Short mmCIF file of C-alpha atoms (C1' of nucleotides) in Angstrom, two decimals:
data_model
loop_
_atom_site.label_atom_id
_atom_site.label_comp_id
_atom_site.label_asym_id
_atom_site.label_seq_id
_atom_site.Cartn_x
_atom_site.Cartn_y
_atom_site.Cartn_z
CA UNK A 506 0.00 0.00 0.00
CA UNK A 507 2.75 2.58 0.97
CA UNK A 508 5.15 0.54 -0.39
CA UNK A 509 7.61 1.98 -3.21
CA UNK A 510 6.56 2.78 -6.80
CA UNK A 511 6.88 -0.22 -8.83
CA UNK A 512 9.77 -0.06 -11.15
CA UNK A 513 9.45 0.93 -14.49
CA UNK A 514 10.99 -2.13 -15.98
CA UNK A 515 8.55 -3.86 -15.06
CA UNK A 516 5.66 -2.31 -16.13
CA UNK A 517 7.41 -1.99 -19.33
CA UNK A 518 6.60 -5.41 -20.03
CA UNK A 519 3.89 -6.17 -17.76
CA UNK A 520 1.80 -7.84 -19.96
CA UNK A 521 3.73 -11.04 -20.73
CA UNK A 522 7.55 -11.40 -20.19
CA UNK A 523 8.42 -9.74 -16.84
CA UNK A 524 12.04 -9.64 -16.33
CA UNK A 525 12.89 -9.43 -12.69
CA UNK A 526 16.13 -8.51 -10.28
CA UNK A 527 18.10 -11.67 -9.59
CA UNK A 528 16.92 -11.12 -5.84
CA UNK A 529 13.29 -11.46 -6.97
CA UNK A 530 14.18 -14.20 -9.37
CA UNK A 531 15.61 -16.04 -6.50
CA UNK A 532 12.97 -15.34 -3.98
CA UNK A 533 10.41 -16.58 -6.34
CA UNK A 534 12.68 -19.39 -7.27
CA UNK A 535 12.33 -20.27 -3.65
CA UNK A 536 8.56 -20.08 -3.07
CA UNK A 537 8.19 -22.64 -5.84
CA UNK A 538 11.01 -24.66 -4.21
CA UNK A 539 9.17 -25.22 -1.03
CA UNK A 540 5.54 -25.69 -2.68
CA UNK A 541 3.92 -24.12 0.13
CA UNK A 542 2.88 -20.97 1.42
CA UNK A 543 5.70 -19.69 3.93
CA UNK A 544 5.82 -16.60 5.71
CA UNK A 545 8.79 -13.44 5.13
CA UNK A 546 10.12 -14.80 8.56
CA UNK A 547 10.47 -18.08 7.72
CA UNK A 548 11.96 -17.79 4.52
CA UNK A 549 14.62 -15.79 5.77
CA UNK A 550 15.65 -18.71 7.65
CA UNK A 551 15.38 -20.91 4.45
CA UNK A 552 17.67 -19.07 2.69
CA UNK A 553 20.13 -19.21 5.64
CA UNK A 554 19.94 -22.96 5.51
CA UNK A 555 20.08 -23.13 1.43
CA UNK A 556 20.94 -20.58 -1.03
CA UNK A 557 22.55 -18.28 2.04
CA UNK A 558 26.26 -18.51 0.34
CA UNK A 559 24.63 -17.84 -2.61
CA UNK A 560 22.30 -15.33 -2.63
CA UNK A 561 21.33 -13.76 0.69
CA UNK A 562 18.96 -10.90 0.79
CA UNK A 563 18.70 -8.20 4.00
CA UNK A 564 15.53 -8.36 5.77
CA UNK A 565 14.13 -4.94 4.69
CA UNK A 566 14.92 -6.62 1.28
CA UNK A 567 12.92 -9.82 1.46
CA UNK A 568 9.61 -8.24 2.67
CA UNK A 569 9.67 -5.67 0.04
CA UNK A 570 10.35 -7.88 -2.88
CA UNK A 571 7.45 -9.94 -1.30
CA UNK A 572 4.95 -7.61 -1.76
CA UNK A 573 6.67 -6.30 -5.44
CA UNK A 574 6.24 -9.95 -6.08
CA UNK A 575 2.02 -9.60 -5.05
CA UNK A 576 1.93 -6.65 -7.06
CA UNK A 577 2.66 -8.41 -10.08
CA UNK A 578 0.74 -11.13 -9.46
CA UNK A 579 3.73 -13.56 -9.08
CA UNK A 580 3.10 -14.79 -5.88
CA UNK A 581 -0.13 -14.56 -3.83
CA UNK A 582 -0.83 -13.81 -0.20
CA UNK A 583 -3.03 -15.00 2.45
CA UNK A 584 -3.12 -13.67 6.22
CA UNK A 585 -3.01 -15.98 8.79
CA UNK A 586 -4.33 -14.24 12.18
CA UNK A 587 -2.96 -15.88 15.43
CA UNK A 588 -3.13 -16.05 18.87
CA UNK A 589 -0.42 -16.43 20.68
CA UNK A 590 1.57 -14.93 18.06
CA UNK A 591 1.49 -11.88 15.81
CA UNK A 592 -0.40 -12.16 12.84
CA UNK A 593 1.55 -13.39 9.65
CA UNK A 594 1.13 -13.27 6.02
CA UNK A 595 1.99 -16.38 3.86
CA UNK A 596 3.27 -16.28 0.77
CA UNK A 597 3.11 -18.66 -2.53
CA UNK A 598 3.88 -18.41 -5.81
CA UNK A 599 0.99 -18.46 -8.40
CA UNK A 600 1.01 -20.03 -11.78
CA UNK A 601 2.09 -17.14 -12.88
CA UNK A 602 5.16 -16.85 -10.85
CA UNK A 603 5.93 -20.30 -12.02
CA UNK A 604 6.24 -19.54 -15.46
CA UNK A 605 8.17 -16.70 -15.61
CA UNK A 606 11.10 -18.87 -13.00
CA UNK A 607 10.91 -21.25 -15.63
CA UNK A 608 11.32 -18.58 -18.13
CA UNK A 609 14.30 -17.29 -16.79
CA UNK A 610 15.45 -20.41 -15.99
CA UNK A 611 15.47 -21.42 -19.33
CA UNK A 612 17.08 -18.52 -20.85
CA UNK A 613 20.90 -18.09 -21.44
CA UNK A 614 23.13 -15.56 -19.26
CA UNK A 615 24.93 -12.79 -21.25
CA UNK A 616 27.22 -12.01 -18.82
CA UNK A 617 29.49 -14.32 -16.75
CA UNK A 618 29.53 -14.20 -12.72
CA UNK A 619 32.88 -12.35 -11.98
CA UNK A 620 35.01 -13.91 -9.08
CA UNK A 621 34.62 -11.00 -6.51
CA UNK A 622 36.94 -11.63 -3.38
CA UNK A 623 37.72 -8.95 -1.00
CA UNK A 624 41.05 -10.53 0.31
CA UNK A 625 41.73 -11.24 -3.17
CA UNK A 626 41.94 -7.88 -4.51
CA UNK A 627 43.96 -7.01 -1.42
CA UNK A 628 46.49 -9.40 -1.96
CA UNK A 629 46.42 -7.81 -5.71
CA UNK A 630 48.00 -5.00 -3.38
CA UNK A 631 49.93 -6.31 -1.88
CA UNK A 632 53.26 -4.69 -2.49
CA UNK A 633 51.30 -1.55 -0.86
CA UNK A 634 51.26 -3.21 2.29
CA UNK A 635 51.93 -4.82 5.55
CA UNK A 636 53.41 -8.54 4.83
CA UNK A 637 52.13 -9.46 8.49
CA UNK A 638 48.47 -7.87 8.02
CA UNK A 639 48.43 -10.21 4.77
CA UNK A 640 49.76 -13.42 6.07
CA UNK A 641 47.06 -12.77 9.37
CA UNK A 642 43.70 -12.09 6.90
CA UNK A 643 45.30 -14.78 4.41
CA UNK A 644 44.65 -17.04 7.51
CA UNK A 645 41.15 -15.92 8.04
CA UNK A 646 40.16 -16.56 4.57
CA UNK A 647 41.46 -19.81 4.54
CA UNK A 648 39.82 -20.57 7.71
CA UNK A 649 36.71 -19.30 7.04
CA UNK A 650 36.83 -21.28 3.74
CA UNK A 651 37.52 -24.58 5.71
CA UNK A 652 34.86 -23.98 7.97
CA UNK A 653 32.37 -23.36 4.70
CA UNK A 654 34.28 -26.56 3.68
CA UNK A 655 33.28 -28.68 6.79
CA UNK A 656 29.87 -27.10 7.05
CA UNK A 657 29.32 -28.06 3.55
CA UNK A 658 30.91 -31.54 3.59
CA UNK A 659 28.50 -32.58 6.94
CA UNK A 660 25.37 -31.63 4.90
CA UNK A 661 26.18 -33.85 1.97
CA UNK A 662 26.96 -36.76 4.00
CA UNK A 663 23.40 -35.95 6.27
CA UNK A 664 22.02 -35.80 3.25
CA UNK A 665 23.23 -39.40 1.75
CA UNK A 666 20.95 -41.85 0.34
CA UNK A 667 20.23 -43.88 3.04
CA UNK A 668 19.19 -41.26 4.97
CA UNK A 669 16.90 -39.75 2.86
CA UNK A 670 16.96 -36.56 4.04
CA UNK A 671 14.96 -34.97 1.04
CA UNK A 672 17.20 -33.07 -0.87
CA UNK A 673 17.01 -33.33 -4.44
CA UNK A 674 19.66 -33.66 -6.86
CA UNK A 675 19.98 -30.36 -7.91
CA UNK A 676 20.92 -29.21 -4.27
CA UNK A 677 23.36 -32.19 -4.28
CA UNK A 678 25.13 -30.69 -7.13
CA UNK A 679 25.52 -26.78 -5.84
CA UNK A 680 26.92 -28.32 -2.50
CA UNK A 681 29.65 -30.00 -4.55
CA UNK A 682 29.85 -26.95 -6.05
CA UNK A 683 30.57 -25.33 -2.51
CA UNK A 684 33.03 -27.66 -2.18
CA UNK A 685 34.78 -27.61 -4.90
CA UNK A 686 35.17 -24.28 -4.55
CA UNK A 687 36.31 -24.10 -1.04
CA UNK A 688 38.63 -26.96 -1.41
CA UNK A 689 40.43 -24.58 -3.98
CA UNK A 690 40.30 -21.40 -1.68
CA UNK A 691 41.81 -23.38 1.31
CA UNK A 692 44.27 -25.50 -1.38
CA UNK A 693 45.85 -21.92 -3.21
CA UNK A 694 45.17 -20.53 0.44
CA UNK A 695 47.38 -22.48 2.02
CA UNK A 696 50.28 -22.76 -0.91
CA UNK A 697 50.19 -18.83 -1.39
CA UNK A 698 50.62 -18.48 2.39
CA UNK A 699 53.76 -20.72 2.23
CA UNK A 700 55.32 -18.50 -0.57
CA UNK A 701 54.46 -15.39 1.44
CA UNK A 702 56.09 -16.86 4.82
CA UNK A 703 58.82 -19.80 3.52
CA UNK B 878 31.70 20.75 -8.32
CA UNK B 879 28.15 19.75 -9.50
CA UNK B 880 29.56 16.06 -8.40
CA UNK B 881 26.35 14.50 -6.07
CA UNK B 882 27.25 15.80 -2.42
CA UNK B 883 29.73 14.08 -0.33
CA UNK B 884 28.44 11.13 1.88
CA UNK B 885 28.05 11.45 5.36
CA UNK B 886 29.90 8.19 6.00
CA UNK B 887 32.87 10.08 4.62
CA UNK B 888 32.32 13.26 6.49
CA UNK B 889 31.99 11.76 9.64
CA UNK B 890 35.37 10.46 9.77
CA UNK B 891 36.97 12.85 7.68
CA UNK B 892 39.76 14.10 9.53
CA UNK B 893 41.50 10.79 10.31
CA UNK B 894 40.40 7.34 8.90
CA UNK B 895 38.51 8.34 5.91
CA UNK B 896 35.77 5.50 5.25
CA UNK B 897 35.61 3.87 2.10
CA UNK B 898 33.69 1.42 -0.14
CA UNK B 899 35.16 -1.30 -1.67
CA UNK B 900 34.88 0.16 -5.45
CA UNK B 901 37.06 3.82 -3.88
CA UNK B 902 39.42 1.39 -2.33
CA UNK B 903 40.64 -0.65 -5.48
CA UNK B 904 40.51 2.34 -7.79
CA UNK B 905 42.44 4.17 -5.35
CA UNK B 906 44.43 1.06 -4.80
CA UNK B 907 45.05 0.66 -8.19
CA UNK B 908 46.23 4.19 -8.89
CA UNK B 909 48.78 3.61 -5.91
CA UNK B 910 50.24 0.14 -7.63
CA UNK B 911 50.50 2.62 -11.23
CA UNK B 912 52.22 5.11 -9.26
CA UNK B 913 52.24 7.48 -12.47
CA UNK B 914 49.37 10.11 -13.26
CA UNK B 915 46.46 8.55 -15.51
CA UNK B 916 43.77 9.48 -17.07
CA UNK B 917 40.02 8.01 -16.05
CA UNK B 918 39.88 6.26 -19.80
CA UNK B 919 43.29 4.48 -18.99
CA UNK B 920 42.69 3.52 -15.91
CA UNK B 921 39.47 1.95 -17.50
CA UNK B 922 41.78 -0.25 -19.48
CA UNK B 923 44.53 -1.28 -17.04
CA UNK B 924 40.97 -2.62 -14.50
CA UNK B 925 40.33 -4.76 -17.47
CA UNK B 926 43.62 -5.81 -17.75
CA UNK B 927 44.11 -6.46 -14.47
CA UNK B 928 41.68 -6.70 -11.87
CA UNK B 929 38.91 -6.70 -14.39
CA UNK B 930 38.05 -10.32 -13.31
CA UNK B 931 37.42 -9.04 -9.09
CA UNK B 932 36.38 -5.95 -9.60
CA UNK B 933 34.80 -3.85 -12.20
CA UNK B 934 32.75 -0.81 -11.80
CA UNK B 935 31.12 1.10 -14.73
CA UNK B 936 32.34 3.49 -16.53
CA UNK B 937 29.78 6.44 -15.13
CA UNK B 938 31.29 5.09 -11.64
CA UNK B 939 34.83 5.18 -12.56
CA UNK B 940 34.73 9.21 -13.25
CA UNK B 941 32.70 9.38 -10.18
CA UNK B 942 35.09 7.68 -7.61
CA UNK B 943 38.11 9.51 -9.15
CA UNK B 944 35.93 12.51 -8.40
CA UNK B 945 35.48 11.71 -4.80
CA UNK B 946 38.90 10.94 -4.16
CA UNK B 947 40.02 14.00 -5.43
CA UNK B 948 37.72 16.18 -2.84
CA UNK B 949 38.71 13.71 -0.10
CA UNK B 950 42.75 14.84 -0.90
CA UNK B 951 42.98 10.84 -1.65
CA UNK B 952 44.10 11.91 -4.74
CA UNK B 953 45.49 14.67 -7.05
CA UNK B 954 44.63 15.64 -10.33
CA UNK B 955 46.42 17.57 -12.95
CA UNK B 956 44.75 19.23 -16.74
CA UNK B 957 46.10 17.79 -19.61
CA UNK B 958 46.13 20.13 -23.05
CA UNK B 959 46.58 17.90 -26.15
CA UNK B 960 45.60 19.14 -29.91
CA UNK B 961 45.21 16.00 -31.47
CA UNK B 962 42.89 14.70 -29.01
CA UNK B 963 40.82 15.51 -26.44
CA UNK B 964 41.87 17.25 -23.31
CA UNK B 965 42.27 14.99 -20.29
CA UNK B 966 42.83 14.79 -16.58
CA UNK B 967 45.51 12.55 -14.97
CA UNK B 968 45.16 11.37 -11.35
CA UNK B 969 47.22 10.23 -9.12
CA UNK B 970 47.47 9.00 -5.33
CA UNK B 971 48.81 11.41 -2.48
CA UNK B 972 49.81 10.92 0.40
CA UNK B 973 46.74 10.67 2.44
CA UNK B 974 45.26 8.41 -0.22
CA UNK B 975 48.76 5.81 0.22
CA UNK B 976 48.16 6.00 4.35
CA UNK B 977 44.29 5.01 3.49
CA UNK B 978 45.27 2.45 1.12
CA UNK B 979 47.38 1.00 3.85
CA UNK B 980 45.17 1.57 6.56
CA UNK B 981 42.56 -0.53 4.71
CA UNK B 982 45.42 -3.75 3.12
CA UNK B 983 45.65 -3.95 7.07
CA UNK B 984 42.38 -3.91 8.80
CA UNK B 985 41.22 -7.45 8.98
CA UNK B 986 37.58 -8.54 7.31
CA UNK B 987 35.01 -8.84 9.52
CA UNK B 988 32.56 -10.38 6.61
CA UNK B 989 33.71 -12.85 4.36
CA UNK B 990 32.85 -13.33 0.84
CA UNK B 991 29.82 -14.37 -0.95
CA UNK B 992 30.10 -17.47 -3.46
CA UNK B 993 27.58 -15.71 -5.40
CA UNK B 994 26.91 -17.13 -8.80
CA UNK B 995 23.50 -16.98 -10.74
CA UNK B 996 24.30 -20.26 -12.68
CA UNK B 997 24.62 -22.51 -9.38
CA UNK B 998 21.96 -20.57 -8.19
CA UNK B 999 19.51 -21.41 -11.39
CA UNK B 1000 20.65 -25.30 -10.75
CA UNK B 1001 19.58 -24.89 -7.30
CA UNK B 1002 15.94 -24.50 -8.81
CA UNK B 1003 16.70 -27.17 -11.17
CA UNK B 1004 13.61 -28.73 -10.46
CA UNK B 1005 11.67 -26.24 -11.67
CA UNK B 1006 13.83 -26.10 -14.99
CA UNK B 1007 13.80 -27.21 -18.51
CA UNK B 1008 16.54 -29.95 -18.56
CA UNK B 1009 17.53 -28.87 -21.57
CA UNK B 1010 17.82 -25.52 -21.10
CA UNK B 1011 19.98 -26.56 -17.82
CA UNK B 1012 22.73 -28.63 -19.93
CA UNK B 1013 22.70 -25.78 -22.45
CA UNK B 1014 23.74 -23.15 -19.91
CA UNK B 1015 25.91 -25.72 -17.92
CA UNK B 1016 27.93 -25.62 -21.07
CA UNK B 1017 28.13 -22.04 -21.04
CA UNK B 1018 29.51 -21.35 -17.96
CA UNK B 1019 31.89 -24.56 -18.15
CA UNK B 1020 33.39 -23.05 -21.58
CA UNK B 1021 33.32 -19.63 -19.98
CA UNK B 1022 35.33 -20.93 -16.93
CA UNK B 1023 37.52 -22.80 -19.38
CA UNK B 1024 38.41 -19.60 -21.37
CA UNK B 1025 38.84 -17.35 -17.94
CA UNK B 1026 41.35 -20.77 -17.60
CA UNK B 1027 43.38 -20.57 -20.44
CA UNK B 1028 43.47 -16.62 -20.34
CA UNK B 1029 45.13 -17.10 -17.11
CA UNK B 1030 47.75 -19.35 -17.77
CA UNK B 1031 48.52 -17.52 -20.59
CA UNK B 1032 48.97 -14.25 -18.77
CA UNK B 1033 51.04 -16.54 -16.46
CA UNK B 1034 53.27 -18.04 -18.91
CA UNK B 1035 53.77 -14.42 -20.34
CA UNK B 1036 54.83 -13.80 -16.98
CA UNK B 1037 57.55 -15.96 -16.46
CA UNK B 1038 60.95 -15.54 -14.89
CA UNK B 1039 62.72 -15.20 -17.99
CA UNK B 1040 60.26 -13.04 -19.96
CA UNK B 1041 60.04 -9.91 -16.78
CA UNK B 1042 56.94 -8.66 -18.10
CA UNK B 1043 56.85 -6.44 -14.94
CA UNK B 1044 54.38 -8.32 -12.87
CA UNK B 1045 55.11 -8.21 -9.27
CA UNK B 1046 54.72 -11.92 -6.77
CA UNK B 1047 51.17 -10.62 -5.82
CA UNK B 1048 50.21 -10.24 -9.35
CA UNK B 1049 51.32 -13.46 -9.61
CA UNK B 1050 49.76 -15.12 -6.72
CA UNK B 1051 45.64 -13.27 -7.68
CA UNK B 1052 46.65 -15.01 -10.82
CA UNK B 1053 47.23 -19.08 -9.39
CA UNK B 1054 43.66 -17.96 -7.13
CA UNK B 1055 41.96 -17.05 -10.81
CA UNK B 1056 43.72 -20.50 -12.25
CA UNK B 1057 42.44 -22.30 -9.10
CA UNK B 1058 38.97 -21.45 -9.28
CA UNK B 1059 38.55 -21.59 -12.46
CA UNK B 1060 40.12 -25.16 -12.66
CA UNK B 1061 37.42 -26.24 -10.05
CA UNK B 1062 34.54 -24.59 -12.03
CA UNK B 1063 35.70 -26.58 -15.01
CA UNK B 1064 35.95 -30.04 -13.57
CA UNK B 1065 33.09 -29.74 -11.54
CA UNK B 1066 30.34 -28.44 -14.45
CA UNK B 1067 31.73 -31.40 -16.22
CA UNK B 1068 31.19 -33.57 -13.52
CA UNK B 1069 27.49 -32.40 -13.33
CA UNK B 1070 27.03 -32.41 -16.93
CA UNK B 1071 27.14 -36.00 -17.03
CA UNK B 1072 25.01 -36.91 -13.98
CA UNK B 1073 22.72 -34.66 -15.76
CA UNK B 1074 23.07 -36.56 -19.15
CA UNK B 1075 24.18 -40.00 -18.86
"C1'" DC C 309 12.21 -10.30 35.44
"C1'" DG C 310 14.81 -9.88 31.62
"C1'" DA C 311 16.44 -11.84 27.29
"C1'" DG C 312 15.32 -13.61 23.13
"C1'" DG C 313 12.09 -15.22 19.63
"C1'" DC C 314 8.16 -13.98 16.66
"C1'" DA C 315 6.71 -11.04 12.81
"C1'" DT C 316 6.70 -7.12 10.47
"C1'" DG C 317 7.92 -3.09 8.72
"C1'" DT C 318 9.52 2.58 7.86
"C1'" DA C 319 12.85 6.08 6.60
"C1'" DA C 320 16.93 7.63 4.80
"C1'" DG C 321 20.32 7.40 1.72
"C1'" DA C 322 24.19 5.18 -0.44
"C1'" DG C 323 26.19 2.97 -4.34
"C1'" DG C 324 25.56 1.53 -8.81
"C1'" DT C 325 23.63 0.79 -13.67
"C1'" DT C 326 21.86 2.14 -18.20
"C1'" DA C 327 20.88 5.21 -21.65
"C1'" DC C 328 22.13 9.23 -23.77
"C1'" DA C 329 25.27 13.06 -25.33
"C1'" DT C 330 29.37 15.31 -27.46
"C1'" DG C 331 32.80 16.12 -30.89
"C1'" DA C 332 37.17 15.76 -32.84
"C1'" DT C 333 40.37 12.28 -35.12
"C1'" DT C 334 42.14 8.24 -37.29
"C1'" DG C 335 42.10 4.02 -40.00
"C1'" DA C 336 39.83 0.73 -43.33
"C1'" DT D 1305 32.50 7.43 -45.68
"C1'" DC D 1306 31.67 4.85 -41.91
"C1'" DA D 1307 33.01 3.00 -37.77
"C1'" DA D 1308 35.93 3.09 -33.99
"C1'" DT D 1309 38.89 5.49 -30.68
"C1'" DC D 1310 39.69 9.18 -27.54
"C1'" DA D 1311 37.79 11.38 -23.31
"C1'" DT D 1312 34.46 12.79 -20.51
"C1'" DG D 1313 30.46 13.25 -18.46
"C1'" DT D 1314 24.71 14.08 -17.10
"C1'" DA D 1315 20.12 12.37 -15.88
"C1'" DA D 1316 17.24 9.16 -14.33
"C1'" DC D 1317 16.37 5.49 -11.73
"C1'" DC D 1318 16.82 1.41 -8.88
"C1'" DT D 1319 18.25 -1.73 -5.85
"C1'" DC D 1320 20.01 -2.68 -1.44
"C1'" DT D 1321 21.76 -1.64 3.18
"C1'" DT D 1322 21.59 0.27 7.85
"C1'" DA D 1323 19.41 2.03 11.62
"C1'" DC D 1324 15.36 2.33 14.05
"C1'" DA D 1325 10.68 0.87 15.76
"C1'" DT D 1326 6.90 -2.04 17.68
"C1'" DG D 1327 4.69 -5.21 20.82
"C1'" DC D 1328 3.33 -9.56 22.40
"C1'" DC D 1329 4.88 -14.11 24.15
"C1'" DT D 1330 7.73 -17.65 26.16
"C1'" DC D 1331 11.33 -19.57 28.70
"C1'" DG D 1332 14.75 -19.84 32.18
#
DNA sequence: CGAGGCATGTAAGAGGTTACATGATTGA
DNA sequence: TCAATCATGTAACCTCTTACATGCCTCG
């Protein structure tokens, strides 16, 4: 009702194709995932638990793209009044919705994802500055990337055959993407640390 | 001087540790690893050369950071006649900007980065998805990766011992990260490509 | 009795992108 | 002569982040 104008872009092509933010593509992406109506709450902690390395949204974020995705008629809303707790509004995605994910699913990227890595550019630096400061947040990142690593590595094997945990393939195959990954972070990690130190 | 007004984060802090965002940082960064005047349109080049991979803001963005840096006293820039062509400015780093560059190579990351790509992320919702239209773009990004690869190593190999192109070790050692990464992108989207077609 | 979870937002503003503009010069 | 290079921007707009706010309920 108050909520920001919606953008132009869209209503450019409101009546069939709507092209969407990544953020709403992935939002909707998500609603469609689960197959039932969730509230903003609750999907925030979906995201932490699936596509949070990935894509993760603020919280102001999610709500608003929410209702953007009402507006257009993407997803669809019901209000749930409780007791105990406050009122919530659920969201799902409507057939609609559905078809334009699987329209941008279908349809090829222009651009490629670039490689952005904060310590990475540093180290691009790194003749500008402190040899100690680098070997200490080389550490970090290779730390942090072993812990990803781990994290990653326990959900695959909770999520093995005989355990059924539900996952389907496709999430199988972005965790080994995770991992391969972060294997190759903490792997160049640990060699380029040895150069900077040996 | 008609340049959008100064941001508060900047002014708050603006007698000591000047604030930055990433993007002021490695342009800033980068005109302190030149460490000879040049012009916004050059610089443009030597990102794509260089750091083009990390980080790459847009043109419009470029001019505007250089801008900002200038009014911070982060950097200096001088008027450049020329007949033949168009008249141009060069910038360069002062003082204050090399002690903020520093300041920042040594301050340790509190947030670490994103894995953020939209291809892993469209596999993620692979369920929803056109097989086809998966393999197709699986391809993509596999030959994408593969020519990031071999642009690497060839930039490496370029940069050998004997050849001194100039390159300094951390050059170098961004460069085996690229190669890394890329070398796990590779094997892994042809890994997936045949659970998804055989 | 206070901390933390539930459940949602508003307001302000920053960074960033895209499209458009200009105008001379050089090479094919 | 037509496109590309040089060299810089403006205008419009949009997404996203950060800080702040609310108010009830449950658990220890």
């Amino acid at each position: 009702m108050t909520g920001r104008p919606i953008s132009t872009r869209h209503r450019a092509e409101a009546t069939r194709n709507v092209e969407l933010t990544l953020t709403e593509y992935a939002i909707l992406g998500l609603l469609g995932h689960l197959d039932e109506p969730i509230s903003g709450y609750d999907l925030r902690k979906v995201v932490d638990r699936s596509i949070g390395f990935i894509w993760q949204p603020s919280k102001t974020q999610l709500y608003a793209v929410l209702r953007r995705l009402v507006d257009h008629g993407l997803a669809s809303e019901r209000r749930v009044r409780q007791r105990r707790r406050p009122d919530k509004t659920l969201f799902a995605v409507t057939a609609a919705g559905r078809a334009c994910v699987h329209t941008w699913l279908s349809r090829d990227e222009n651009q490629p994802d670039p490689d952005r890595s904060v310590l990475v550019l540093k180290l691009f630096f790194g003749a500008q500055a402190d040899g100690d400061a680098l070997v200490r947040q080389l550490v970090a990142f290779r730390d942090a990337y072993a812990a990803r690593l781990s994290l990653y590595e326990s959900k695959w094997r909770d999520d093995s055959p005989e355990e059924r945990a539900g996952s389907d393939r496709f999430t199988r195959m972005t965790l080994r993407y995770g991992i391969a990954r972060a294997r190759a972070a903490v792997r160049w990690a640990n060699a380029t640390l040895e150069e900077l130190q040996g």
